[in-house]
PDB file of C-alpha atoms in Angstrom:
ATOM      1  CA  MET A   1       0.000   0.000   0.000  1.00 45.00           C
ATOM      2  CA  GLU A   2       1.369   3.404  -0.940  1.00 50.00           C
ATOM      3  CA  LEU A   3       2.124   5.934   1.758  1.00 49.00           C
ATOM      4  CA  THR A   4      -0.192   8.514   0.151  1.00 54.00           C
ATOM      5  CA  VAL A   5      -3.111   6.081   0.523  1.00 53.00           C
ATOM      6  CA  ILE A   6      -2.309   5.626   4.207  1.00 53.00           C
ATOM      7  CA  ASP A   7      -1.862   9.382   4.741  1.00 58.00           C
ATOM      8  CA  ASP A   8      -5.211  10.010   3.033  1.00 61.00           C
ATOM      9  CA  PHE A   9      -6.892   7.379   5.214  1.00 57.00           C
ATOM     10  CA  VAL A  10      -5.443   8.837   8.441  1.00 56.00           C
ATOM     11  CA  SER A  11      -6.583  12.312   7.392  1.00 63.00           C
ATOM     12  CA  LYS A  12     -10.139  11.062   6.792  1.00 60.00           C
ATOM     13  CA  LEU A  13     -10.074   9.145  10.063  1.00 56.00           C
ATOM     14  CA  LYS A  14      -9.148  12.299  11.991  1.00 59.00           C
ATOM     15  CA  GLN A  15     -11.995  14.204  10.333  1.00 59.00           C
ATOM     16  CA  ASN A  16     -14.644  11.536  10.907  1.00 58.00           C
ATOM     17  CA  LYS A  17     -13.694  10.339  14.390  1.00 58.00           C
ATOM     18  CA  LYS A  18     -13.144  13.560  16.311  1.00 62.00           C
ATOM     19  CA  VAL A  19     -13.720  13.242  20.039  1.00 67.00           C
ATOM     20  CA  ASP A  20     -15.232  15.970  22.198  1.00 67.00           C
ATOM     21  CA  ARG A  21     -12.802  16.195  25.120  1.00 68.00           C
ATOM     22  CA  THR A  22     -14.304  19.225  26.846  1.00 72.00           C
ATOM     23  CA  ALA A  23     -15.878  17.119  29.625  1.00 81.00           C
ATOM     24  CA  TRP A  24     -12.834  14.916  30.201  1.00 94.00           C
ATOM     25  CA  LYS A  25     -11.158  14.875  33.591  1.00 95.00           C
ATOM     26  CA  GLU A  26      -7.498  14.570  34.569  1.00 95.00           C
ATOM     27  CA  PHE A  27      -6.391  11.488  36.516  1.00 96.00           C
ATOM     28  CA  ASP A  28      -3.106  10.338  38.029  1.00 95.00           C
ATOM     29  CA  LEU A  29      -1.881   7.342  36.027  1.00 94.00           C
ATOM     30  CA  ILE A  30      -0.738   5.585  39.228  1.00 94.00           C
ATOM     31  CA  GLY A  31      -4.083   6.320  40.909  1.00 94.00           C
ATOM     32  CA  LEU A  32      -5.952   4.548  38.118  1.00 95.00           C
ATOM     33  CA  PHE A  33      -3.453   1.755  37.531  1.00 95.00           C
ATOM     34  CA  PRO A  34      -1.327   1.254  40.653  1.00 93.00           C
ATOM     35  CA  ASP A  35      -0.017  -2.132  39.511  1.00 94.00           C
ATOM     36  CA  ILE A  36       2.845  -1.236  37.182  1.00 94.00           C
ATOM     37  CA  GLY A  37       5.554  -3.795  36.591  1.00 93.00           C
ATOM     38  CA  ARG A  38       9.023  -3.581  35.200  1.00 93.00           C
ATOM     39  CA  GLY A  39      10.815  -5.911  32.874  1.00 91.00           C
ATOM     40  CA  THR A  40      14.130  -7.596  33.537  1.00 92.00           C
ATOM     41  CA  ARG A  41      17.483  -6.885  31.886  1.00 91.00           C
ATOM     42  CA  LEU A  42      18.036  -9.469  29.190  1.00 88.00           C
ATOM     43  CA  VAL A  43      21.167  -9.005  27.082  1.00 85.00           C
ATOM     44  CA  LYS A  44      21.129 -10.327  23.513  1.00 88.00           C
ATOM     45  CA  ALA A  45      23.659 -13.053  24.302  1.00 87.00           C
ATOM     46  CA  ASN A  46      21.202 -14.582  26.806  1.00 86.00           C
ATOM     47  CA  ARG A  47      18.164 -14.561  24.486  1.00 91.00           C
ATOM     48  CA  GLN A  48      17.132 -17.941  23.129  1.00 94.00           C
ATOM     49  CA  PRO A  49      14.821 -18.001  20.094  1.00 95.00           C
ATOM     50  CA  GLY A  50      11.225 -18.918  20.919  1.00 96.00           C
ATOM     51  CA  THR A  51       7.606 -17.838  20.546  1.00 97.00           C
ATOM     52  CA  MET A  52       7.201 -15.286  23.364  1.00 97.00           C
ATOM     53  CA  PRO A  53       7.289 -11.615  22.266  1.00 97.00           C
ATOM     54  CA  LEU A  54      10.099  -9.597  23.860  1.00 97.00           C
ATOM     55  CA  VAL A  55       9.050  -5.961  24.230  1.00 97.00           C
ATOM     56  CA  THR A  56      11.924  -3.475  24.350  1.00 95.00           C
ATOM     57  CA  ALA A  57      12.188   0.296  23.992  1.00 93.00           C
ATOM     58  CA  GLY A  58      11.183   1.209  20.463  1.00 91.00           C
ATOM     59  CA  GLN A  59       8.505   2.934  18.458  1.00 90.00           C
ATOM     60  CA  PHE A  60       7.939   0.259  15.824  1.00 93.00           C
ATOM     61  CA  ASN A  61       6.253  -3.160  15.810  1.00 95.00           C
ATOM     62  CA  ASN A  62       4.498  -2.490  19.144  1.00 95.00           C
ATOM     63  CA  GLY A  63       7.944  -2.415  20.750  1.00 96.00           C
ATOM     64  CA  ILE A  64       8.453  -6.119  19.977  1.00 97.00           C
ATOM     65  CA  SER A  65      12.095  -6.676  19.073  1.00 95.00           C
ATOM     66  CA  CYS A  66      12.093 -10.479  18.722  1.00 95.00           C
ATOM     67  CA  TYR A  67      10.524 -13.699  19.972  1.00 97.00           C
ATOM     68  CA  ILE A  68      12.299 -15.645  22.697  1.00 96.00           C
ATOM     69  CA  LEU A  69      12.065 -18.504  25.122  1.00 96.00           C
ATOM     70  CA  PRO A  70      11.549 -16.540  28.355  1.00 92.00           C
ATOM     71  CA  PRO A  71      14.083 -17.230  31.109  1.00 89.00           C
ATOM     72  CA  LYS A  72      12.541 -18.584  34.324  1.00 88.00           C
ATOM     73  CA  GLU A  73      13.488 -15.432  36.258  1.00 87.00           C
ATOM     74  CA  ASN A  74      11.580 -13.139  33.860  1.00 90.00           C
ATOM     75  CA  GLU A  75       8.009 -12.250  34.752  1.00 95.00           C
ATOM     76  CA  VAL A  76       5.542 -13.039  31.990  1.00 96.00           C
ATOM     77  CA  PHE A  77       3.020 -10.229  31.564  1.00 97.00           C
ATOM     78  CA  GLU A  78      -0.321 -10.423  29.803  1.00 97.00           C
ATOM     79  CA  ASN A  79      -2.723  -7.923  28.226  1.00 97.00           C
ATOM     80  CA  CYS A  80      -1.003  -4.741  29.427  1.00 97.00           C
ATOM     81  CA  VAL A  81      -0.356  -1.234  28.216  1.00 97.00           C
ATOM     82  CA  THR A  82       3.399  -0.729  27.996  1.00 96.00           C
ATOM     83  CA  ILE A  83       5.341   2.497  28.242  1.00 92.00           C
ATOM     84  CA  ASP A  84       9.039   2.435  27.461  1.00 92.00           C
ATOM     85  CA  MET A  85      11.860   4.724  28.532  1.00 90.00           C
ATOM     86  CA  PHE A  86      11.235   7.045  25.555  1.00 89.00           C
ATOM     87  CA  GLY A  87       7.485   7.375  26.183  1.00 89.00           C
ATOM     88  CA  ASN A  88       6.368   4.958  23.457  1.00 92.00           C
ATOM     89  CA  CYS A  89       3.066   3.396  24.520  1.00 94.00           C
ATOM     90  CA  PHE A  90       1.372   0.282  23.169  1.00 97.00           C
ATOM     91  CA  TYR A  91      -1.274  -2.229  24.127  1.00 97.00           C
ATOM     92  CA  GLN A  92       0.220  -5.732  24.270  1.00 98.00           C
ATOM     93  CA  GLN A  93      -2.385  -8.410  23.665  1.00 97.00           C
ATOM     94  CA  GLY A  94      -1.543 -11.834  25.063  1.00 97.00           C
ATOM     95  CA  GLN A  95       1.556 -12.911  26.946  1.00 97.00           C
ATOM     96  CA  PHE A  96       4.940 -11.214  26.611  1.00 97.00           C
ATOM     97  CA  VAL A  97       8.163 -10.487  28.471  1.00 97.00           C
ATOM     98  CA  CYS A  98       9.971  -7.173  28.462  1.00 96.00           C
ATOM     99  CA  ASP A  99      13.334  -5.714  29.282  1.00 94.00           C
ATOM    100  CA  ASP A 100      14.074  -3.310  32.104  1.00 93.00           C
ATOM    101  CA  ASN A 101      13.356  -0.223  29.978  1.00 92.00           C
ATOM    102  CA  VAL A 102       9.668  -1.116  29.697  1.00 95.00           C
ATOM    103  CA  TYR A 103       6.926  -0.669  32.288  1.00 94.00           C
ATOM    104  CA  PRO A 104       3.817  -2.840  31.815  1.00 97.00           C
ATOM    105  CA  ILE A 105       0.646  -1.286  33.206  1.00 96.00           C
ATOM    106  CA  LYS A 106      -1.391  -4.198  34.528  1.00 97.00           C
ATOM    107  CA  ASN A 107      -5.096  -4.810  35.130  1.00 95.00           C
ATOM    108  CA  ILE A 108      -6.371  -3.241  31.928  1.00 96.00           C
ATOM    109  CA  GLN A 109     -10.049  -4.181  31.478  1.00 94.00           C
ATOM    110  CA  ASN A 110      -9.793  -5.424  27.882  1.00 97.00           C
ATOM    111  CA  LYS A 111      -8.143  -4.865  24.503  1.00 97.00           C
ATOM    112  CA  TYR A 112     -10.314  -1.888  23.578  1.00 96.00           C
ATOM    113  CA  VAL A 113      -9.770  -0.018  26.837  1.00 97.00           C
ATOM    114  CA  GLY A 114      -6.069  -0.872  26.512  1.00 97.00           C
ATOM    115  CA  LEU A 115      -5.877   0.626  23.016  1.00 96.00           C
ATOM    116  CA  PHE A 116      -7.671   3.767  24.222  1.00 95.00           C
ATOM    117  CA  ILE A 117      -5.421   4.156  27.305  1.00 96.00           C
ATOM    118  CA  ALA A 118      -2.257   3.548  25.261  1.00 96.00           C
ATOM    119  CA  THR A 119      -3.271   6.283  22.809  1.00 93.00           C
ATOM    120  CA  VAL A 120      -4.183   8.809  25.498  1.00 94.00           C
ATOM    121  CA  LEU A 121      -1.027   8.014  27.469  1.00 94.00           C
ATOM    122  CA  HIS A 122       1.164   8.360  24.384  1.00 91.00           C
ATOM    123  CA  ASN A 123      -0.393  11.743  23.588  1.00 88.00           C
ATOM    124  CA  ALA A 124       0.182  12.858  27.190  1.00 87.00           C
ATOM    125  CA  VAL A 125       3.893  11.987  27.246  1.00 84.00           C
ATOM    126  CA  GLU A 126       5.156  12.118  23.646  1.00 79.00           C
ATOM    127  CA  ALA A 127       6.649  15.601  23.877  1.00 71.00           C
ATOM    128  CA  GLU A 128       8.056  15.108  27.365  1.00 72.00           C
ATOM    129  CA  PHE A 129      10.362  12.091  27.041  1.00 65.00           C
ATOM    130  CA  ASP A 130      13.201  11.186  24.667  1.00 59.00           C
ATOM    131  CA  PHE A 131      16.831  10.040  24.747  1.00 62.00           C
ATOM    132  CA  SER A 132      17.830  12.877  27.078  1.00 65.00           C
ATOM    133  CA  LYS A 133      14.882  12.624  29.498  1.00 70.00           C
ATOM    134  CA  GLN A 134      13.723   9.059  29.969  1.00 73.00           C
ATOM    135  CA  VAL A 135      10.676   7.549  31.649  1.00 79.00           C
ATOM    136  CA  ARG A 136      11.465   5.883  34.944  1.00 78.00           C
ATOM    137  CA  LEU A 137       9.209   4.810  37.818  1.00 81.00           C
ATOM    138  CA  LYS A 138       9.535   8.211  39.493  1.00 83.00           C
ATOM    139  CA  GLN A 139       8.258   9.940  36.348  1.00 82.00           C
ATOM    140  CA  LEU A 140       5.389   7.446  36.005  1.00 83.00           C
ATOM    141  CA  GLN A 141       4.172   8.535  39.428  1.00 87.00           C
ATOM    142  CA  GLN A 142       3.791  12.103  38.119  1.00 88.00           C
ATOM    143  CA  ILE A 143       1.998  11.389  34.829  1.00 90.00           C
ATOM    144  CA  LYS A 144      -1.556  12.625  34.483  1.00 93.00           C
ATOM    145  CA  ILE A 145      -3.924  11.614  31.696  1.00 94.00           C
ATOM    146  CA  LYS A 146      -7.247  13.080  30.620  1.00 94.00           C
ATOM    147  CA  LEU A 147     -10.071  10.595  30.181  1.00 96.00           C
ATOM    148  CA  PRO A 148     -13.798  10.675  29.498  1.00 95.00           C
ATOM    149  CA  VAL A 149     -15.877  10.437  32.657  1.00 95.00           C
ATOM    150  CA  ASP A 150     -19.234   8.949  33.564  1.00 94.00           C
ATOM    151  CA  LYS A 151     -22.003  10.819  35.393  1.00 93.00           C
ATOM    152  CA  ASP A 152     -20.225  10.222  38.719  1.00 95.00           C
ATOM    153  CA  GLY A 153     -16.909  11.675  37.524  1.00 94.00           C
ATOM    154  CA  ASN A 154     -15.150   8.296  37.267  1.00 95.00           C
ATOM    155  CA  PRO A 155     -13.285   7.138  34.160  1.00 96.00           C
ATOM    156  CA  ASP A 156     -15.872   5.979  31.637  1.00 95.00           C
ATOM    157  CA  PHE A 157     -14.325   2.678  30.593  1.00 96.00           C
ATOM    158  CA  LYS A 158     -17.537   1.639  28.792  1.00 96.00           C
ATOM    159  CA  TYR A 159     -17.275   4.710  26.563  1.00 93.00           C
ATOM    160  CA  MET A 160     -13.605   3.978  25.858  1.00 94.00           C
ATOM    161  CA  GLU A 161     -14.393   0.379  24.948  1.00 95.00           C
ATOM    162  CA  LYS A 162     -17.331   1.315  22.709  1.00 93.00           C
ATOM    163  CA  TYR A 163     -15.389   4.089  20.991  1.00 90.00           C
ATOM    164  CA  MET A 164     -12.528   1.757  20.080  1.00 91.00           C
ATOM    165  CA  GLN A 165     -14.927  -1.000  18.974  1.00 92.00           C
ATOM    166  CA  ASP A 166     -16.731   1.491  16.725  1.00 88.00           C
ATOM    167  CA  LEU A 167     -13.399   2.715  15.373  1.00 86.00           C
ATOM    168  CA  GLU A 168     -12.357  -0.862  14.619  1.00 86.00           C
ATOM    169  CA  VAL A 169     -15.600  -1.492  12.704  1.00 87.00           C
ATOM    170  CA  TRP A 170     -15.186   1.783  10.806  1.00 79.00           C
ATOM    171  CA  VAL A 171     -11.614   0.884   9.800  1.00 79.00           C
ATOM    172  CA  MET A 172     -12.617  -2.653   8.787  1.00 81.00           C
ATOM    173  CA  LYS A 173     -15.333  -1.283   6.509  1.00 80.00           C
ATOM    174  CA  LYS A 174     -12.797   0.984   4.811  1.00 72.00           C
ATOM    175  CA  PHE A 175     -10.496  -1.920   3.971  1.00 69.00           C
TER     176      PHE A 175
END
């Protein structure tokens, strides 16, 4: 597929799927998702080929650098939003392991909420972190994200899920 076709599609998507964020509320990331893990250092020489995704710091391929046989000492994470040291955020569906430059945010309700949170989180941090200022646990404790709220002022996870499901259907119809 040519890049101009993709650029045209993204432009149309932005026009058709605008979100009214005027009633959104700011939340502490740690307050919403207090269970944030951290991967384990795993040098290339100690990686054995396998089927488990290894998520590392990177902006491409959902941060997956290769597939390995996870060492016994590495925690296996599942269905998490990940944020790496550069502020790249992705939803990881299924099981994976990660290196020590990646922080998996656990207890995400489902894939659609995870995709929504990953997008909002990425937009909140993309201009703040890079090679010179990296995300570490201390910085995670200070991150705030704006989310849609329900009538009681709590994060509206049902809205997030429905929005991403509708977006998925819209994209599928276009292709």
